[in-house]
Short mmCIF file of C-alpha atoms and ligand atoms in Angstrom, two decimals:
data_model
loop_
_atom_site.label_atom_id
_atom_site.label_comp_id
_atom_site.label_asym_id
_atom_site.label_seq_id
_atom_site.Cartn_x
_atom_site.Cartn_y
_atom_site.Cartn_z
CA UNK O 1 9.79 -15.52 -10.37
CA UNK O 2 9.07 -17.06 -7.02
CA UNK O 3 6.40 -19.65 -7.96
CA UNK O 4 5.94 -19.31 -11.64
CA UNK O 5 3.45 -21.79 -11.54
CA UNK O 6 0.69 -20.05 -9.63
CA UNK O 7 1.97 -16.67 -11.14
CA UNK O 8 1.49 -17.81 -14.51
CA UNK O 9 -1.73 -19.57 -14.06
CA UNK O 10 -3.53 -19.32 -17.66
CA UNK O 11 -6.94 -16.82 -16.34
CA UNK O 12 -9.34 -20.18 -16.46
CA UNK O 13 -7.52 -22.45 -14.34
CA UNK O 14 -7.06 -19.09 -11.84
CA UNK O 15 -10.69 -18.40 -11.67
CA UNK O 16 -11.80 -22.22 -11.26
CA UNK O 17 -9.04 -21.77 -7.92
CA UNK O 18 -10.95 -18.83 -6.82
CA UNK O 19 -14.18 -20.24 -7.23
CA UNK O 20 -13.05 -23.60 -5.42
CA UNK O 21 -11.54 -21.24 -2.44
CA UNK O 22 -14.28 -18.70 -2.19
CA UNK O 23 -16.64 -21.61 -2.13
CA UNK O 24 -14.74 -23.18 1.15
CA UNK O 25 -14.51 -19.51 2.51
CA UNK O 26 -18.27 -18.53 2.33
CA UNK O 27 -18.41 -22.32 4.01
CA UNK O 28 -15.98 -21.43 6.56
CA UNK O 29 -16.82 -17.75 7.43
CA UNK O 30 -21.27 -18.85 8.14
CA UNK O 31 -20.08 -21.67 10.07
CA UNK O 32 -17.63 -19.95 12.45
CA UNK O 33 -18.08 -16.65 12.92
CA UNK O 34 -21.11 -15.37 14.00
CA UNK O 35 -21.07 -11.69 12.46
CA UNK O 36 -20.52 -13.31 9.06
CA UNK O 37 -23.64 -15.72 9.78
CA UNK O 38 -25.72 -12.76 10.69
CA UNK O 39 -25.01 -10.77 7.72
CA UNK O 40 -25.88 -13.73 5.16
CA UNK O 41 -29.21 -13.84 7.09
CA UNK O 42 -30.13 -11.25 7.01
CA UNK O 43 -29.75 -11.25 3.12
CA UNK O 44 -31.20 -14.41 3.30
CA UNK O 45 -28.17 -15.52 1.44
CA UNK O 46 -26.63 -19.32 2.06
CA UNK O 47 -22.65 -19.85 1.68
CA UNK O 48 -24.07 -22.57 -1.24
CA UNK O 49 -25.66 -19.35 -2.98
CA UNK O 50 -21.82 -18.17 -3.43
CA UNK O 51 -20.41 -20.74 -6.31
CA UNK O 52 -18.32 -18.31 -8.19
CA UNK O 53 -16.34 -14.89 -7.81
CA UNK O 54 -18.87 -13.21 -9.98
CA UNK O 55 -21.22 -14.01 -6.93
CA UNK O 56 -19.58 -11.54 -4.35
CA UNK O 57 -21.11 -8.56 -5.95
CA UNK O 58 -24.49 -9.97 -3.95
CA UNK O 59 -22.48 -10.17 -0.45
CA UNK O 60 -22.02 -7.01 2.01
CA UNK O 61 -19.11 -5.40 2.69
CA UNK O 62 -16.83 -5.70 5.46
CA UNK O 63 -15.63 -2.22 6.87
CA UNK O 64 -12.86 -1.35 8.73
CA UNK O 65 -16.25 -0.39 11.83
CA UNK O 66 -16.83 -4.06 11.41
CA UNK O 67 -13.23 -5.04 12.78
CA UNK O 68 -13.55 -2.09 15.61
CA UNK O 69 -17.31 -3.16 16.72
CA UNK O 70 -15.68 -6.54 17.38
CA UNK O 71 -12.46 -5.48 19.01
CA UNK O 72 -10.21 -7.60 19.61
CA UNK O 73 -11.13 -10.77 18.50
CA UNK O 74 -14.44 -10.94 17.43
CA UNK O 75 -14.20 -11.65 14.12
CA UNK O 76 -11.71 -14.20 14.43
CA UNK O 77 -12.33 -17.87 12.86
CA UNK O 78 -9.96 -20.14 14.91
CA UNK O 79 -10.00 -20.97 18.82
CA UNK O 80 -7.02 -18.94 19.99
CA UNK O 81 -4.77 -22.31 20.24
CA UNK O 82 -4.79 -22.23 16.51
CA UNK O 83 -3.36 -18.62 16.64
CA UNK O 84 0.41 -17.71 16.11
CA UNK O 85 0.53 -14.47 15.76
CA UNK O 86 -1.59 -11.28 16.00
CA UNK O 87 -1.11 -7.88 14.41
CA UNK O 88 -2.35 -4.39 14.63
CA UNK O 89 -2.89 -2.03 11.88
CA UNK O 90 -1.17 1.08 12.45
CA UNK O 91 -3.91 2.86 13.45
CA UNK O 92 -2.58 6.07 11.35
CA UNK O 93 -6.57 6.80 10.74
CA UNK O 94 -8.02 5.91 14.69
CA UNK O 95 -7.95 2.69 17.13
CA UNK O 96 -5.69 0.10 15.72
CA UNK O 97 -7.61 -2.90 14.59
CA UNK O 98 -6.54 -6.46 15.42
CA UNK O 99 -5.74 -9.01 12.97
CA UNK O 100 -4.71 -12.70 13.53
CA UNK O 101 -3.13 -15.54 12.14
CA UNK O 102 -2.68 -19.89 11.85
CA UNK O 103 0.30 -21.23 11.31
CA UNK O 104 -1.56 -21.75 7.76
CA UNK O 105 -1.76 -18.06 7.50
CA UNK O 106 1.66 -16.75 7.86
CA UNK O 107 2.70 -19.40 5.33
CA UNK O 108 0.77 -17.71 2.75
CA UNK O 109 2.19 -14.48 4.10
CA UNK O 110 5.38 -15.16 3.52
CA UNK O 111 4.62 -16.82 0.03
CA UNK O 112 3.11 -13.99 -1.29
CA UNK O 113 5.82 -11.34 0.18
CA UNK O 114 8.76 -13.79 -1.62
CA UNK O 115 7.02 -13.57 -4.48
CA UNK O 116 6.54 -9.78 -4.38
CA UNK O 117 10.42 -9.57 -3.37
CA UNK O 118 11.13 -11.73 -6.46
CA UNK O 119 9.05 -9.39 -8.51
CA UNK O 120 10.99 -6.65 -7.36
CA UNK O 121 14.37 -7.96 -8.11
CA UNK O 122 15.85 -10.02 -5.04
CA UNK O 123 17.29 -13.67 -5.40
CA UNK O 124 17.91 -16.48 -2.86
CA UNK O 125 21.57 -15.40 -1.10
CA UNK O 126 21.14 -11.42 -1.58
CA UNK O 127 20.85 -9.68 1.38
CA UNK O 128 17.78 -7.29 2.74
CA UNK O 129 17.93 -4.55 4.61
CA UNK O 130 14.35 -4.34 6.09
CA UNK O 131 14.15 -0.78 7.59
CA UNK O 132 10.07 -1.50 8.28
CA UNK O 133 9.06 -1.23 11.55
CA UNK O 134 9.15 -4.47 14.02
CA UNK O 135 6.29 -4.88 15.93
CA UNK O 136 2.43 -4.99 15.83
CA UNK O 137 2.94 -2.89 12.28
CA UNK O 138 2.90 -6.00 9.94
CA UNK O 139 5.55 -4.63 7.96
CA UNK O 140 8.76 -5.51 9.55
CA UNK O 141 7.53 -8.87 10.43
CA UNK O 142 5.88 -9.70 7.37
CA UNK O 143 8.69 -8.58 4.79
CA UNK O 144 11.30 -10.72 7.04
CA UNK O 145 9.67 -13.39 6.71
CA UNK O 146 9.38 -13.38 3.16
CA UNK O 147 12.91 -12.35 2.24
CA UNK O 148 13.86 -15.51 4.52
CA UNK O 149 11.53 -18.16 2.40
CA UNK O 150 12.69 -16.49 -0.60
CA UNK O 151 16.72 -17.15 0.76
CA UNK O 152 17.67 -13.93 1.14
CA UNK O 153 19.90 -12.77 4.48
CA UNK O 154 17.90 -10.49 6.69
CA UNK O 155 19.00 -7.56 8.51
CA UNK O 156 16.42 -6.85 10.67
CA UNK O 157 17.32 -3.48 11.14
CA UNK O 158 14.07 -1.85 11.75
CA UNK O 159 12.73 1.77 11.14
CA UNK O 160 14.75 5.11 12.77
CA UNK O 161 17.81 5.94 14.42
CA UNK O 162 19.15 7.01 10.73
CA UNK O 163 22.39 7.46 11.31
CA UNK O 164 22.84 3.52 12.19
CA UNK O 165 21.18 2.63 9.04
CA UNK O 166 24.18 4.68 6.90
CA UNK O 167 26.26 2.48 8.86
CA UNK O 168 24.96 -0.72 7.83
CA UNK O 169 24.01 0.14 4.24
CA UNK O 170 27.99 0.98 3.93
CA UNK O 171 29.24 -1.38 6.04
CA UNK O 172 26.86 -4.62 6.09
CA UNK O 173 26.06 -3.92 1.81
CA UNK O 174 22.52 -4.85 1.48
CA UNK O 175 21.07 -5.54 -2.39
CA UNK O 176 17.87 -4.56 -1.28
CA UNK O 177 16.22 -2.32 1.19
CA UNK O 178 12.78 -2.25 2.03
CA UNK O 179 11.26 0.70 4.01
CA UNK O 180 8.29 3.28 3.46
CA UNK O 181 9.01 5.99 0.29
CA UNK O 182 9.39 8.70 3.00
CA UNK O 183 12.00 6.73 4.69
CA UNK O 184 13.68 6.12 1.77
CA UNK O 185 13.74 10.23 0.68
CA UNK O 186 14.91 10.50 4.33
CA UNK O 187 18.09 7.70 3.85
CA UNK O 188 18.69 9.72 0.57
CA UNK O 189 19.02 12.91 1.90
CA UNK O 190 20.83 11.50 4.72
CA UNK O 191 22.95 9.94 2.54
CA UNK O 192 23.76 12.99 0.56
CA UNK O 193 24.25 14.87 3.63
CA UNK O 194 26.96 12.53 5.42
CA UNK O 195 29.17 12.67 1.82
CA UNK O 196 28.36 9.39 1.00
CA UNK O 197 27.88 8.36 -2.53
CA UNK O 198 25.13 5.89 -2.85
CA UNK O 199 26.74 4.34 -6.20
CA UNK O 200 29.50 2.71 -3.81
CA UNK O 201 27.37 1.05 -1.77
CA UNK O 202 26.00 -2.47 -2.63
CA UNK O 203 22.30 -1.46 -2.83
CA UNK O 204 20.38 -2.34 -6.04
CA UNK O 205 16.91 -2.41 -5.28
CA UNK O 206 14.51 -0.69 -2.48
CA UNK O 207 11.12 -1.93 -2.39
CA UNK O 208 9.15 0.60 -1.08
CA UNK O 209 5.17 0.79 0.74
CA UNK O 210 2.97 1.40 3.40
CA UNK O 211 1.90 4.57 2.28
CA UNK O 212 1.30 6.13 -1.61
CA UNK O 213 3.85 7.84 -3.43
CA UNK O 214 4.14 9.04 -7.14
CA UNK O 215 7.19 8.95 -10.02
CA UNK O 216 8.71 11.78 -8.19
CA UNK O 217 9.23 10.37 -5.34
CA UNK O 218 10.41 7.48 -6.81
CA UNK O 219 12.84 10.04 -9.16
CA UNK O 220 14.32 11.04 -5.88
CA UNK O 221 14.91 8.04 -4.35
CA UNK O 222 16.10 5.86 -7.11
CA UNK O 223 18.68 8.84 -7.75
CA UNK O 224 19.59 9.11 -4.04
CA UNK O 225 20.14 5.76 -3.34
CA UNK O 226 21.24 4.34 -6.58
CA UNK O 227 18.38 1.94 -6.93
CA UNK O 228 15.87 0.46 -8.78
CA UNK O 229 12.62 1.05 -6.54
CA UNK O 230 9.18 -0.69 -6.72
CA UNK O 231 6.21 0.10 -5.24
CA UNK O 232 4.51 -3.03 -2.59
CA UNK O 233 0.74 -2.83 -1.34
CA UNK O 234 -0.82 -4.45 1.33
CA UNK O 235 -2.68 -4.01 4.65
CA UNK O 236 -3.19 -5.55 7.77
CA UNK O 237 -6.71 -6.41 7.62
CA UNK O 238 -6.63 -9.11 4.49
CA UNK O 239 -2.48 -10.27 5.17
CA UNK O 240 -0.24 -7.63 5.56
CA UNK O 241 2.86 -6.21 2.82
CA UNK O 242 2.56 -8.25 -0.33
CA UNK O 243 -0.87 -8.45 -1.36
CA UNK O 244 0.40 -6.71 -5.03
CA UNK O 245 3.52 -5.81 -6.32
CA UNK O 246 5.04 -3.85 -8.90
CA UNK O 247 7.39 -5.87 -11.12
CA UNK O 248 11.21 -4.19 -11.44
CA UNK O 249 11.22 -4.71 -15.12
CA UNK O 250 7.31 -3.42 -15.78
CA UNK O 251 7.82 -0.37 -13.74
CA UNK O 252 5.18 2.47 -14.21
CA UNK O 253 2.73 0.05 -15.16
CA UNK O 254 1.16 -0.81 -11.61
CA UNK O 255 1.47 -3.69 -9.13
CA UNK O 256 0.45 -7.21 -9.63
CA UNK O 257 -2.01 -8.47 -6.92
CA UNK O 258 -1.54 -12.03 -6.16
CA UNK O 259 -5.38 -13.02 -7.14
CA UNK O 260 -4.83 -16.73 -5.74
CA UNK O 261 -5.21 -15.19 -2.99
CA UNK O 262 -6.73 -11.81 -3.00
CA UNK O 263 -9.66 -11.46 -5.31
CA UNK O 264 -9.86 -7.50 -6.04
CA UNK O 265 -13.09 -5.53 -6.63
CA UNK O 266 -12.65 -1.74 -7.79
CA UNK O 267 -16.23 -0.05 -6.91
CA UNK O 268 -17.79 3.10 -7.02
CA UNK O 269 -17.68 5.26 -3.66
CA UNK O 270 -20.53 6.47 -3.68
CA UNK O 271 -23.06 3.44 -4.69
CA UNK O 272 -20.56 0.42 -3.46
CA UNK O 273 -21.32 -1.06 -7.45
CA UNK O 274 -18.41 -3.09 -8.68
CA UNK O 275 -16.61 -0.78 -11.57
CA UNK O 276 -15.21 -2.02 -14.57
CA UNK O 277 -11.71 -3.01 -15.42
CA UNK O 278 -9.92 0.42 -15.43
CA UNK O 279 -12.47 2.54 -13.66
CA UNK O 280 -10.92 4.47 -10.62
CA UNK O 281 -12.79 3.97 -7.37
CA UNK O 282 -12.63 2.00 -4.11
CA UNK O 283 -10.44 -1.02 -3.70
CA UNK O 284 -12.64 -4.35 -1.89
CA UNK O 285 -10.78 -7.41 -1.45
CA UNK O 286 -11.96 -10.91 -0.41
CA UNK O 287 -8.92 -13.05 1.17
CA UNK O 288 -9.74 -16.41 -0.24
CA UNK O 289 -7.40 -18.51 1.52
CA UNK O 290 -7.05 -16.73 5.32
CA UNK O 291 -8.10 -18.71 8.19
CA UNK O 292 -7.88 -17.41 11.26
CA UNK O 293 -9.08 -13.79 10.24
CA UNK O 294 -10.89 -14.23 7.45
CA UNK O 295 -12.91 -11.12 5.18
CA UNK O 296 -15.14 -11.04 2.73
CA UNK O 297 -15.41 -8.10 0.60
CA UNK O 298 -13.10 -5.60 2.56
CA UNK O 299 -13.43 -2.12 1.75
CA UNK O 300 -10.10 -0.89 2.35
CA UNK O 301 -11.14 2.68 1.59
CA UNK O 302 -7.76 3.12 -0.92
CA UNK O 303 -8.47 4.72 -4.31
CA UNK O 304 -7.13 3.22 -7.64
CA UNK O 305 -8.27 1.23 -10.57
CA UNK O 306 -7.58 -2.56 -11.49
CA UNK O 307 -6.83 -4.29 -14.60
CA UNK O 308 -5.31 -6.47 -17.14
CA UNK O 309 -2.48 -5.53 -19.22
CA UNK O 310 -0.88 -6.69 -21.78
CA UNK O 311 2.41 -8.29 -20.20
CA UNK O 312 3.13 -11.86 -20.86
CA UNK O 313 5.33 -12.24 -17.61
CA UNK O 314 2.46 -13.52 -15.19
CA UNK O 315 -1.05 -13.95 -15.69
CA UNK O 316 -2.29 -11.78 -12.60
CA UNK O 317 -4.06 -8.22 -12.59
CA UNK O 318 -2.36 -5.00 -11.86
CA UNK O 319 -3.66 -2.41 -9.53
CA UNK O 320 -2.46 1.30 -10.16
CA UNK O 321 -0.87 3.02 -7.80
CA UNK O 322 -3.40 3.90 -4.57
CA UNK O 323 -4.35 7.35 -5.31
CA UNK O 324 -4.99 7.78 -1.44
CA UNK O 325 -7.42 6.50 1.41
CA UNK O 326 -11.21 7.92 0.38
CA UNK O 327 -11.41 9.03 4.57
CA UNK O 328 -8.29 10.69 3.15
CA UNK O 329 -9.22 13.37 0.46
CA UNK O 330 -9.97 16.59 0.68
CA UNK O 331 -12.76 18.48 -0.64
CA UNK O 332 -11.88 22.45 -1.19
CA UNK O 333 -14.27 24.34 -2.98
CA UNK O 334 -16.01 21.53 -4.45
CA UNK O 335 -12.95 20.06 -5.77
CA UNK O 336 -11.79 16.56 -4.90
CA UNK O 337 -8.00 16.20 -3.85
CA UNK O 338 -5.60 13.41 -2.99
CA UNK O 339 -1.69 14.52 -2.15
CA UNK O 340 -0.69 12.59 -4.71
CA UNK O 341 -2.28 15.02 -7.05
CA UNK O 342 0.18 18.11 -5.88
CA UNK O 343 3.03 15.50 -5.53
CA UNK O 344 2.93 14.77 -9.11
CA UNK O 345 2.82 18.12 -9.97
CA UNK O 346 5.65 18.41 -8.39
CA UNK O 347 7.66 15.72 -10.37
CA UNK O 348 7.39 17.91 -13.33
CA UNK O 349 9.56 20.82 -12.17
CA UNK O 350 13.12 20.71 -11.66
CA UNK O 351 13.66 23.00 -8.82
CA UNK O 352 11.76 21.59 -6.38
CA UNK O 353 11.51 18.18 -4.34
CA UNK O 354 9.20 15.96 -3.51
CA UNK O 355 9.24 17.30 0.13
CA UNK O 356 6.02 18.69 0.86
CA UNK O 357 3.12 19.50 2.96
CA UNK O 358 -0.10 20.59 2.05
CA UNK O 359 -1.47 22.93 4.83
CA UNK O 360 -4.92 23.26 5.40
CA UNK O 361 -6.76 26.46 6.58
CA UNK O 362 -9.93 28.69 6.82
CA UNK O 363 -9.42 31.33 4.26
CA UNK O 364 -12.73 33.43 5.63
CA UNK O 365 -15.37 30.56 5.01
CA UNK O 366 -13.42 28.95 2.35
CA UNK O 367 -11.18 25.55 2.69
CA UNK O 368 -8.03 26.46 1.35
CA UNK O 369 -4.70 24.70 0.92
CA UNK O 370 -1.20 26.25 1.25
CA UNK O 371 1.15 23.97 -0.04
CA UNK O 372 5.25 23.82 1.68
CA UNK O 373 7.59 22.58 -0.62
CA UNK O 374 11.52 21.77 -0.46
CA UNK O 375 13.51 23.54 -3.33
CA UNK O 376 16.85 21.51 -4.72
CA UNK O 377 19.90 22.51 -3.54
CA UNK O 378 21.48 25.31 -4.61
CA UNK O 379 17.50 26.84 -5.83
CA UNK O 380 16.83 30.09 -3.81
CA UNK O 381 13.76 29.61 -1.82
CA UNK O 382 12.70 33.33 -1.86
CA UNK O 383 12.63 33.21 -5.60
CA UNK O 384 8.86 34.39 -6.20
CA UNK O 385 9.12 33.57 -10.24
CA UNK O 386 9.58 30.06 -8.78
CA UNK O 387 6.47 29.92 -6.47
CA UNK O 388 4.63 31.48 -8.46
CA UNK O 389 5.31 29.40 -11.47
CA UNK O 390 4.14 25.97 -9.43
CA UNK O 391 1.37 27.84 -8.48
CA UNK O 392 0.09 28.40 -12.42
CA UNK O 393 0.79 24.43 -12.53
CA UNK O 394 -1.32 23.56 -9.72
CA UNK O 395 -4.06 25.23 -10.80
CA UNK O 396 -3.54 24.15 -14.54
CA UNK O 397 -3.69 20.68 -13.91
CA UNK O 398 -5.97 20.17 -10.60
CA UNK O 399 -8.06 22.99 -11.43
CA UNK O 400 -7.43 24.68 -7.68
CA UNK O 401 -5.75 28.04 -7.25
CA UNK O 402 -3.05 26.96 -4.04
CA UNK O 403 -1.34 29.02 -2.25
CA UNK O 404 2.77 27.96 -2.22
CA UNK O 405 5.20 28.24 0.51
CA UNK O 406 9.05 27.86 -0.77
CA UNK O 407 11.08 25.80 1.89
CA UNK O 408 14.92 25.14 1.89
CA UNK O 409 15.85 21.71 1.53
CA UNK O 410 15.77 19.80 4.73
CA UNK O 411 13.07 22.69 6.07
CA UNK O 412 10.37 20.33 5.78
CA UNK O 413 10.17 17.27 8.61
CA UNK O 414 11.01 13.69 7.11
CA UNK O 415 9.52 10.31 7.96
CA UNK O 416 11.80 8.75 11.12
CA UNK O 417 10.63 5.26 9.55
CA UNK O 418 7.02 5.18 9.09
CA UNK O 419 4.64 6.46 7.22
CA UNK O 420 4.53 10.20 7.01
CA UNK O 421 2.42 13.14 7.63
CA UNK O 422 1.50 15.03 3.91
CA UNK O 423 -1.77 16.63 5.16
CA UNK O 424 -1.66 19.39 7.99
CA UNK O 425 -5.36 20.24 9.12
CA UNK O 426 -5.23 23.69 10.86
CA UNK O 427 -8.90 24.46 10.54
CA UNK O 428 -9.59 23.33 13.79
P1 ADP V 501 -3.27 1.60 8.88
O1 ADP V 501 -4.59 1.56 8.18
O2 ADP V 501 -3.41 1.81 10.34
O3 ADP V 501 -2.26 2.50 8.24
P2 ADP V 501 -1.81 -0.69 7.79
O4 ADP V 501 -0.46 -0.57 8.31
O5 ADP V 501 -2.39 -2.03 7.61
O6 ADP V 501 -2.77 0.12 8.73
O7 ADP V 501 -1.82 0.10 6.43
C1 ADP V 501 -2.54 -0.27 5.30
C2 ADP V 501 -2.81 0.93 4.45
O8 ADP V 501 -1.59 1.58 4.07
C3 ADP V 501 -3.48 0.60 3.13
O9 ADP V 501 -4.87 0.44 3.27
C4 ADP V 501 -3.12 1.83 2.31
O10 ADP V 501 -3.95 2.93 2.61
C5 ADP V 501 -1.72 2.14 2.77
N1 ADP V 501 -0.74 1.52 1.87
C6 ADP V 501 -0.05 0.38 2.04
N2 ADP V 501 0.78 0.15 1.01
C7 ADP V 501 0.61 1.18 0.14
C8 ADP V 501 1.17 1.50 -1.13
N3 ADP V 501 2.10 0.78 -1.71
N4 ADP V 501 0.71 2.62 -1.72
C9 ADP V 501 -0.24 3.38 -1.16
N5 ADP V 501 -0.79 3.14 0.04
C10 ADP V 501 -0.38 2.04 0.69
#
């Protein structure tokens, strides 16, 4: 554990830190930036109203609008000469949105990303391959830094050119690597493909995000590398990777979000009321301790559930895995659907992989999805028992009839080091 002291915090002393931070936030936020000002007058709200987390529920939330209405820097808290870095999101859904940081700031970024490289198995003097992407994405940055604090060797090796990575994950031997899941299925496959057997090389654990993935994906990855692969969450807007983290000996059992710093709020979609422990809906998170960029109640638009469980390893709250973004779900005849849905249908049968692509069309006036999936090697793609029998699944367990399009393996395109493309929208 990277700071077993904050991540073991008995639940009382926790909250009485939140409290004491949110307190100086709501303080912060009315004072210096005008858009948060507004907002609490217009509620007729005071920052001395705020005392306690329980207290947020009566606050607005901060939407992802908010950051574009006030591009670049509007909602930024510090004169620029306090600034040392600024990010973009990765604008896969629009216009990137701009997010900055003190020299405050990216210490508590690389806290929290140590401690969710700890969490997923790494130890001062092991080395990381960080295939993330270097630049305004806050991945590459943000993971490097934390692997440094945490003592670990970095190779900042960056997303792409694939063939270069085989070389240094051979030649260099990483413990760790630390890419998207797609990359990672596409460093297996490339792996399997150049002859090399993944058990030789030094690689133990692959800590995997950006994007949301299921057990099959993690099936296929922790077979093709030869690792032991955990799932980290985060986004640009409240710090970057590393605002949860799924522990390496706890897997399956969701992600610990570092609450110090992130208070979480699950609510409901629809009526923006906070859900209880458990209940799926839409993720909000207020980052008690940023200062140059600072949000209250974010709504980050990604779809799980949060709660308490009953390991004894750190005191924090888990978040399951993100279901998908809400801007990101389909609706076909009535029926709501997240990737993630077929993708774990997918995990249950053998002869396929989780290489896929759901296709979306006009079927007459209907929505209708055609999903394109990789068969393992050495399964015949033309095999219509097969298609036919993932078909009966689908519907069985998400309730939609699909149609199913058999594709040999490597027939599908793979992430080149981002995140990748699952939906296909061809009804325009
Ligand atoms: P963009 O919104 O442009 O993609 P970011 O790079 O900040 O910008 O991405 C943050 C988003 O990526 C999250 O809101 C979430 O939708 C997704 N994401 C990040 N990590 C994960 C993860 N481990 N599982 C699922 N989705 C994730």
């Amino acid at each position: 554990m990277y700071n077993s002291k904050l991540e073991t915090l008995p639940l009382e002393e926790l909250r009485a830190l939140q409290n004491a931070r949110l307190s100086s936030l709501v303080e912060r936020v009315y004072r210096d930036v005008p858009f948060y000002k507004k907002k609490f007058d217009e509620k007729g709200i005071l920052p001395g109203d705020i005392k306690t987390v329980e207290d947020l529920r009566h606050l607005p939330f901060t939407y992802k609008t908010d950051l574009r209405d006030h591009y670049p820097f509007g909602l930024f808290a510090k004169p620029m000469d306090q600034i040392r870095r600024i990010h973009a999101s990765s604008g896969t859904t629009g216009k990137p949105t701009v997010v900055g940081y003190t020299e405050n700031d990216l210490e508590v970024f690389h806290e929290v990303v140590a401690r969710s490289l700890a969490c997923a198995g790494a130890k001062p003097g092991m080395i990381m391959h960080n295939a993330y992407g270097y630049g305004l994405f806050t991945g590459g940055l943000g993971i490097h830094g934390g692997a440094t604090k945490l003592g670990m060797a970095v190779i900042p090796v960056s997303g792409g050119m694939t063939e270069r990575q085989l070389i240094i994950l051979q030649d260099f031997k990483p413990d760790m690597i630390c890419c998207t899941p797609s990359y990672a299925q596409t460093l297996a496959e490339a792996c399997k493909k150049a002859g090399i057997d993944t058990k030789d090389l030094n690689l133990k654990y692959a800590v995997l995000g950006a994007e949301p993935w299921t057990e099959a994906v993690r099936s296929q990855v922790e077979n093709g590398l030869s690792v032991s692969a955990t799932n980290i969450y985060g986004l640009s807007e409240i710090i970057g990777p590393g605002v949860s983290q799924e522990d390496y000996e706890e897997k399956g059992t969701g992600s610990y979000i570092w609450e110090d710093h992130f208070y979480p709020e699950v609510v409901d979609r629809d009526t923006g009321e906070p859900l209880p422990y458990g209940e799926e809906g839409v993720l909000v998170f207020t980052a008690l301790t940023k200062e140059a960029f600072p949000v209250l109640r974010y709504w980050t638009n990604d779809i799980c559930s949060i709660y308490y469980d009953k390991s004894e390893k750190r005191t924090h709250i888990k978040m399951s895995n993100i279901k998908g973004r809400s801007d990101d779900m389909l609706i076909i005849r009535g029926v709501n659907l997240f990737h993630t849905q077929v993708e774990e249908v997918i995990n249950g049968l053998e002869f396929l992989q989780p290489n896929y692509q759901l296709h979306v069309k006009k079927k007459g006036i209907m929505d209708a999805v055609e999903v394109h999936v990789e068969v393992q090697n050495g399964v015949s793609a033309e095999d219509a028992s097969l298609a036919q029998h993932f078909s009966k699944r689908i519907k069985n367990s998400i309730g939609l009839s699909m149609d199913v399009v058999l594709k040999n393996p490597g027939d599908i395109p793979m992430s080149q080091g981002g995140k990748t493309q699952r939906i296909v929208d061809l009804r325009k």
